[in-house]
Amino acid sequence: MGRTVLTIDLDALKSNYRTVCSLTSAKVCCVLKSNAYGHGSVAVAKALTQEGCASFAVSSAREALELIQHGISGEILIMGPCEQQYHNNLLKQNVLLTVTCIQDLLELEASCVEVAASCRVHLKIDTGFHRLGFEPTVHAAEQIAKTLELCPHVHALGIYSHLGLIERELDEAQCRRLLAMRDYLRAFSVTGLEMHLCDSISLVRYPQWHFDRVRVGAFLYGVRPSRTDHMEFSCLETITFETTISQVRHVRKGEAIGYGEERINHDAVIATLCAGYGDGYPRRLSNGIGEVLIAGKRAKVIGLVCMDQMMVDVTDIPEAERGMNAVLLGGGISYQEYADWVQTNRNECLAMLSRRPVRYYTEKGTIIAIRDDLLQEGV
């Protein structure tokens, strides 16, 4: 095992995908943005393809191109803005682009003309999330229809939005606006549009709004939607974040540990670990907030987490020694506990995992693949 690794349980990932499929009759679009929430987008896409998934979503052109360069042949939806510099490359591929404004349509038409190609797009509608998209109005629908007439190489195939998931009343209002926009567009002869609204949370919260597809990310990676403990479905955590002890030393009471002004209040044994915030372990977990598992026992983080290293108190773990394994997340430290320490959500805890740790992929408890993004080796 490398000094800092992420172990991804592909059996758990595939189980979660099958659970999602059991909860809907709509097309399941698997979200692979942010390196598949830290899991490694290429390996995850390949595993999900084996389970029958043929639809993926990413945030950016570069994320889509990474999948294409590694042979992922399923449909890929880019949900964020797409820089013009990547248009020509993407237009040659099986990619769905998101259009959020009239300028997007015009720029895509110009690129299509330049390379004698056509493109397929989904229209993003701002139904109240206020992030990206067209206003759900008759005027906006008319402008879209007129612009599409001027852009014969751009084919609108879908319409979608994203829920705020703050309270049901607001979500219902957003859904009504999306349905209204579909009707406005139909009135201007923009018809046959696929429609989608639900993410992982709304997949289980609003089954009546699954429409033509659901976009599922966090659920795949073991982030069970909140307030669903009473519901009878499984959602298995998929990742374990581990590192190794590089050194163990005795430190006297009153000494400072690493950066900062915190001083230890007892004679202690301190272990230095080969991971830090450069690997995705949050600096927020410094000074006793975070804990790790060594030999099955909890050890508190001491001092400030560094970019490449961190220190933990192993005074009560006499067996701790150089080369021993330390679990940072998973394997006894749940996503929720970790997120509570960091004071964020579980998605961020996964997405912040960097490309530096080597990724081990397992099936039935056996390592089947290893990916080192720094050396571009493996999967």
XYZ file of C-alpha atoms in Angstrom, residues 3-371:
369
model
C 1.780 6.047 1.954
C -1.621 7.748 1.441
C -4.413 5.952 -0.392
C -8.101 5.988 -1.135
C -9.729 2.574 -1.318
C -12.891 2.570 -3.418
C -15.331 -0.292 -2.948
C -16.758 -0.932 -6.411
C -19.191 -3.496 -5.045
C -20.730 -0.787 -2.858
C -20.779 1.660 -5.777
C -22.550 -0.839 -8.023
C -24.984 -1.737 -5.253
C -25.896 1.922 -4.847
C -26.455 2.227 -8.596
C -28.762 -0.771 -8.565
C -30.657 0.745 -5.635
C -31.137 3.984 -7.574
C -32.439 2.033 -10.569
C -34.909 0.260 -8.286
C -36.289 3.608 -7.119
C -37.174 5.021 -10.538
C -38.370 4.094 -14.005
C -36.628 7.148 -15.480
C -33.224 7.107 -17.152
C -30.474 7.202 -14.529
C -27.764 9.720 -15.366
C -24.723 9.166 -13.127
C -22.944 12.353 -12.080
C -19.139 12.149 -12.267
C -18.214 15.779 -11.622
C -15.278 16.677 -9.383
C -13.472 13.442 -10.251
C -16.580 11.446 -9.328
C -16.703 13.059 -5.884
C -13.054 12.160 -5.334
C -13.427 8.520 -6.383
C -11.797 8.792 -9.818
C -14.172 9.512 -12.681
C -12.725 7.130 -15.268
C -12.699 4.070 -13.017
C -16.171 4.872 -11.694
C -17.543 5.337 -15.215
C -16.104 1.988 -16.275
C -17.583 0.223 -13.247
C -21.006 1.782 -13.797
C -20.890 0.930 -17.491
C -20.471 -2.711 -16.461
C -23.734 -2.341 -14.528
C -25.528 -1.043 -17.599
C -25.277 2.709 -17.125
C -25.097 4.539 -20.461
C -25.603 8.134 -19.311
C -23.169 10.330 -17.395
C -22.999 13.981 -16.346
C -20.048 16.232 -15.597
C -19.559 19.902 -14.832
C -17.036 21.013 -17.448
C -15.645 20.355 -20.912
C -12.365 19.066 -19.519
C -14.152 16.536 -17.331
C -16.032 15.286 -20.388
C -12.888 15.071 -22.488
C -11.106 13.082 -19.778
C -13.837 10.445 -19.968
C -13.777 10.386 -23.768
C -9.977 10.079 -23.883
C -10.239 7.001 -21.676
C -12.785 5.278 -23.862
C -16.037 6.034 -22.054
C -18.619 5.726 -24.810
C -21.864 6.503 -23.003
C -23.805 9.716 -23.358
C -22.123 12.597 -21.508
C -24.010 15.718 -20.420
C -21.915 18.773 -19.554
C -23.964 20.684 -16.985
C -21.799 23.803 -16.679
C -20.548 26.513 -19.035
C -18.426 25.225 -21.908
C -15.495 27.341 -23.073
C -15.399 28.018 -26.818
C -11.851 26.702 -27.037
C -13.236 23.192 -26.467
C -16.213 23.433 -28.834
C -14.503 21.974 -31.878
C -13.270 18.936 -29.970
C -16.594 18.306 -28.248
C -18.656 18.672 -31.409
C -16.920 15.586 -32.794
C -17.979 13.519 -29.769
C -21.198 12.135 -28.319
C -21.658 15.035 -25.902
C -24.752 16.873 -24.728
C -24.074 20.525 -23.976
C -25.979 22.765 -21.579
C -27.227 26.109 -22.866
C -27.995 28.757 -20.261
C -28.459 31.923 -22.348
C -28.960 33.141 -25.916
C -25.258 33.865 -26.297
C -24.508 30.181 -25.656
C -26.713 29.227 -28.614
C -25.092 31.742 -30.942
C -21.575 30.713 -29.979
C -22.375 27.046 -30.499
C -23.885 27.716 -33.926
C -20.739 29.585 -34.970
C -18.582 26.674 -33.835
C -20.793 24.179 -35.658
C -20.478 26.133 -38.893
C -16.710 26.340 -38.463
C -16.255 22.562 -38.271
C -19.270 21.524 -40.375
C -20.902 19.724 -37.460
C -24.068 19.843 -35.410
C -24.608 19.698 -31.670
C -27.225 18.535 -29.198
C -28.143 20.693 -26.225
C -30.294 20.761 -23.128
C -31.739 24.100 -22.025
C -31.054 24.998 -18.388
C -33.934 26.882 -16.748
C -33.532 28.995 -13.608
C -36.691 28.085 -11.740
C -35.627 29.756 -8.506
C -32.194 28.385 -7.667
C -30.715 31.572 -9.168
C -27.483 30.048 -10.373
C -27.651 29.393 -14.132
C -30.297 29.335 -16.808
C -33.057 31.054 -18.732
C -35.895 32.767 -16.911
C -39.072 30.640 -17.113
C -41.093 33.252 -19.011
C -43.022 33.489 -22.263
C -40.559 36.115 -23.474
C -37.552 33.885 -22.823
C -39.260 30.971 -24.577
C -39.957 33.143 -27.604
C -36.333 34.307 -27.703
C -35.095 30.729 -27.494
C -37.402 29.638 -30.318
C -36.370 32.527 -32.571
C -32.688 31.908 -31.892
C -32.981 28.186 -32.568
C -34.453 29.061 -35.973
C -31.284 31.052 -36.643
C -29.113 28.177 -35.394
C -29.988 25.190 -37.622
C -26.994 23.194 -36.432
C -28.026 23.378 -32.756
C -30.674 20.842 -31.755
C -32.499 21.333 -28.454
C -33.283 17.911 -27.006
C -33.961 18.638 -23.367
C -34.944 21.073 -20.654
C -33.936 20.878 -17.016
C -33.534 22.669 -13.717
C -32.215 22.099 -10.199
C -34.118 22.229 -6.923
C -33.069 24.301 -3.929
C -34.333 21.603 -1.529
C -34.913 24.110 1.257
C -38.603 23.454 1.811
C -41.331 21.647 -0.064
C -43.323 24.760 -0.941
C -40.351 26.313 -2.745
C -39.549 23.041 -4.513
C -43.149 22.765 -5.720
C -42.965 26.295 -7.086
C -39.772 25.424 -8.965
C -41.357 22.339 -10.479
C -44.375 24.364 -11.625
C -42.070 26.885 -13.302
C -40.202 24.163 -15.176
C -43.462 22.653 -16.416
C -44.670 26.112 -17.424
C -41.487 26.760 -19.387
C -41.932 23.486 -21.238
C -45.441 24.619 -22.197
C -44.210 28.075 -23.261
C -41.623 26.474 -25.518
C -44.218 24.121 -27.006
C -46.325 27.139 -27.877
C -43.420 28.384 -29.999
C -42.950 24.945 -31.625
C -39.963 23.873 -29.525
C -41.261 20.391 -28.809
C -40.155 16.871 -27.950
C -37.944 18.016 -25.108
C -36.758 15.508 -22.519
C -37.245 16.952 -19.012
C -35.325 16.385 -15.795
C -35.254 17.964 -12.351
C -34.261 15.468 -9.636
C -30.878 14.887 -8.015
C -30.009 12.305 -5.342
C -32.124 13.907 -2.627
C -35.161 14.644 -4.772
C -34.882 11.147 -6.247
C -36.255 9.818 -2.960
C -38.120 12.907 -1.779
C -40.153 13.565 -4.924
C -40.696 10.372 -6.958
C -43.569 12.094 -8.775
C -41.054 14.444 -10.424
C -38.678 11.912 -11.942
C -39.875 12.804 -15.445
C -37.539 11.470 -18.173
C -34.280 11.189 -16.236
C -32.782 11.636 -12.787
C -29.265 12.968 -12.197
C -27.702 11.009 -9.350
C -24.323 11.773 -7.823
C -23.961 11.686 -4.037
C -26.201 8.633 -3.613
C -23.830 6.578 -5.777
C -20.959 7.356 -3.413
C -22.728 6.396 -0.217
C -24.164 9.756 0.814
C -27.610 8.675 1.948
C -30.159 11.460 1.401
C -30.995 13.184 4.663
C -34.205 12.344 6.493
C -34.564 8.930 4.812
C -33.515 6.630 7.659
C -37.090 5.384 7.880
C -37.055 4.294 4.234
C -36.148 0.739 3.318
C -33.271 1.062 0.878
C -29.534 0.689 1.262
C -26.915 3.330 0.515
C -23.413 2.031 1.206
C -20.370 4.193 1.882
C -17.854 3.579 -0.880
C -14.527 5.098 0.155
C -11.850 4.722 2.824
C -9.138 7.380 3.178
C -5.958 6.038 4.798
C -2.376 7.047 5.376
C 0.667 5.774 7.276
C 2.659 6.805 10.325
C 6.027 8.225 9.292
C 7.455 8.879 12.767
C 6.616 8.515 16.477
C 8.166 10.764 19.126
C 7.810 11.698 22.805
C 6.873 15.317 23.537
C 6.861 17.019 26.937
C 3.938 18.928 28.406
C 3.922 22.566 27.302
C 5.600 21.972 23.923
C 4.031 23.350 20.730
C 3.161 20.830 18.045
C 3.728 22.046 14.484
C 2.380 25.412 13.370
C 0.268 27.617 15.608
C 0.314 28.468 19.280
C -1.483 25.441 20.712
C 0.610 23.722 23.385
C 0.097 20.176 24.547
C -1.181 19.902 28.131
C 0.452 16.569 29.015
C 3.515 14.478 28.321
C 2.573 12.723 25.118
C 3.510 10.358 22.350
C 2.929 11.995 18.983
C 2.676 10.240 15.625
C 3.281 12.105 12.377
C 1.056 10.981 9.488
C 1.825 11.198 5.767
C -1.276 13.212 4.839
C -2.501 16.780 5.074
C -4.808 19.272 3.460
C -2.946 18.811 0.159
C -4.431 15.310 0.107
C -7.888 16.514 1.045
C -7.789 16.252 4.835
C -9.322 19.564 6.023
C -7.247 22.008 8.041
C -10.487 22.655 9.920
C -9.856 19.379 11.811
C -6.763 20.734 13.585
C -6.258 21.026 17.344
C -8.306 18.100 18.573
C -11.351 18.509 16.347
C -10.560 15.584 14.065
C -9.781 11.997 15.012
C -8.155 9.082 13.174
C -8.170 5.340 13.740
C -4.908 3.555 14.532
C -5.002 -0.117 15.524
C -8.756 0.282 15.860
C -8.419 3.066 18.460
C -9.201 6.774 18.193
C -6.358 9.302 18.145
C -6.999 13.051 18.155
C -5.358 15.453 15.720
C -2.813 17.644 17.552
C -1.657 21.034 16.300
C -2.518 22.423 12.885
C -2.950 20.090 9.933
C -0.140 20.852 7.465
C -0.320 20.653 3.680
C 1.488 17.311 3.520
C 1.538 15.986 7.089
C -0.409 15.995 10.318
C 0.189 14.932 13.911
C -1.991 12.860 16.210
C -1.812 11.969 19.886
C -1.074 8.235 20.293
C -0.236 8.344 23.998
C -2.950 5.758 24.651
C -1.995 3.613 21.657
C 1.325 2.069 22.725
C 1.453 -0.186 19.658
C 1.603 2.789 17.271
C 4.807 2.719 15.232
C 6.347 3.863 11.980
C 4.669 2.307 8.932
C 1.407 1.531 10.703
C -1.867 2.348 8.988
C -4.116 5.267 10.049
C -7.714 5.603 8.857
C -8.848 9.181 8.244
C -12.312 8.619 6.762
C -14.420 5.478 6.353
C -13.708 2.165 8.020
C -15.143 3.329 11.346
C -15.269 7.094 10.795
C -18.527 7.724 8.973
C -19.093 10.376 6.333
C -21.581 12.117 8.622
C -19.309 12.197 11.657
C -16.464 13.543 9.541
C -18.712 16.178 7.937
C -19.958 17.267 11.354
C -16.370 17.818 12.494
C -15.625 19.875 9.381
C -18.945 21.743 9.700
C -19.854 21.088 6.074
C -21.817 18.510 4.100
C -20.727 15.022 3.152
C -20.454 15.900 -0.535
C -17.723 18.459 0.118
C -15.782 16.018 2.284
C -15.590 13.617 -0.655
C -15.100 16.189 -3.404
C -12.147 17.817 -1.598
C -10.149 14.574 -1.763
C -7.278 15.467 -4.067
C -5.681 13.546 -6.909
C -2.485 13.001 -4.885
C -3.545 9.887 -2.935
C -3.214 6.665 -4.922
C -6.622 5.076 -5.556
C -7.164 1.364 -4.993
C -10.299 -0.202 -6.494
C -11.668 -3.347 -4.893
C -14.252 -5.970 -5.711
C -15.166 -8.765 -3.314
C -12.408 -7.533 -1.002
C -9.675 -7.871 -3.644
C -7.779 -5.022 -5.298
C -8.571 -5.188 -9.018
C -7.029 -1.899 -10.148
C -4.738 0.880 -8.939
C -4.728 4.441 -10.226
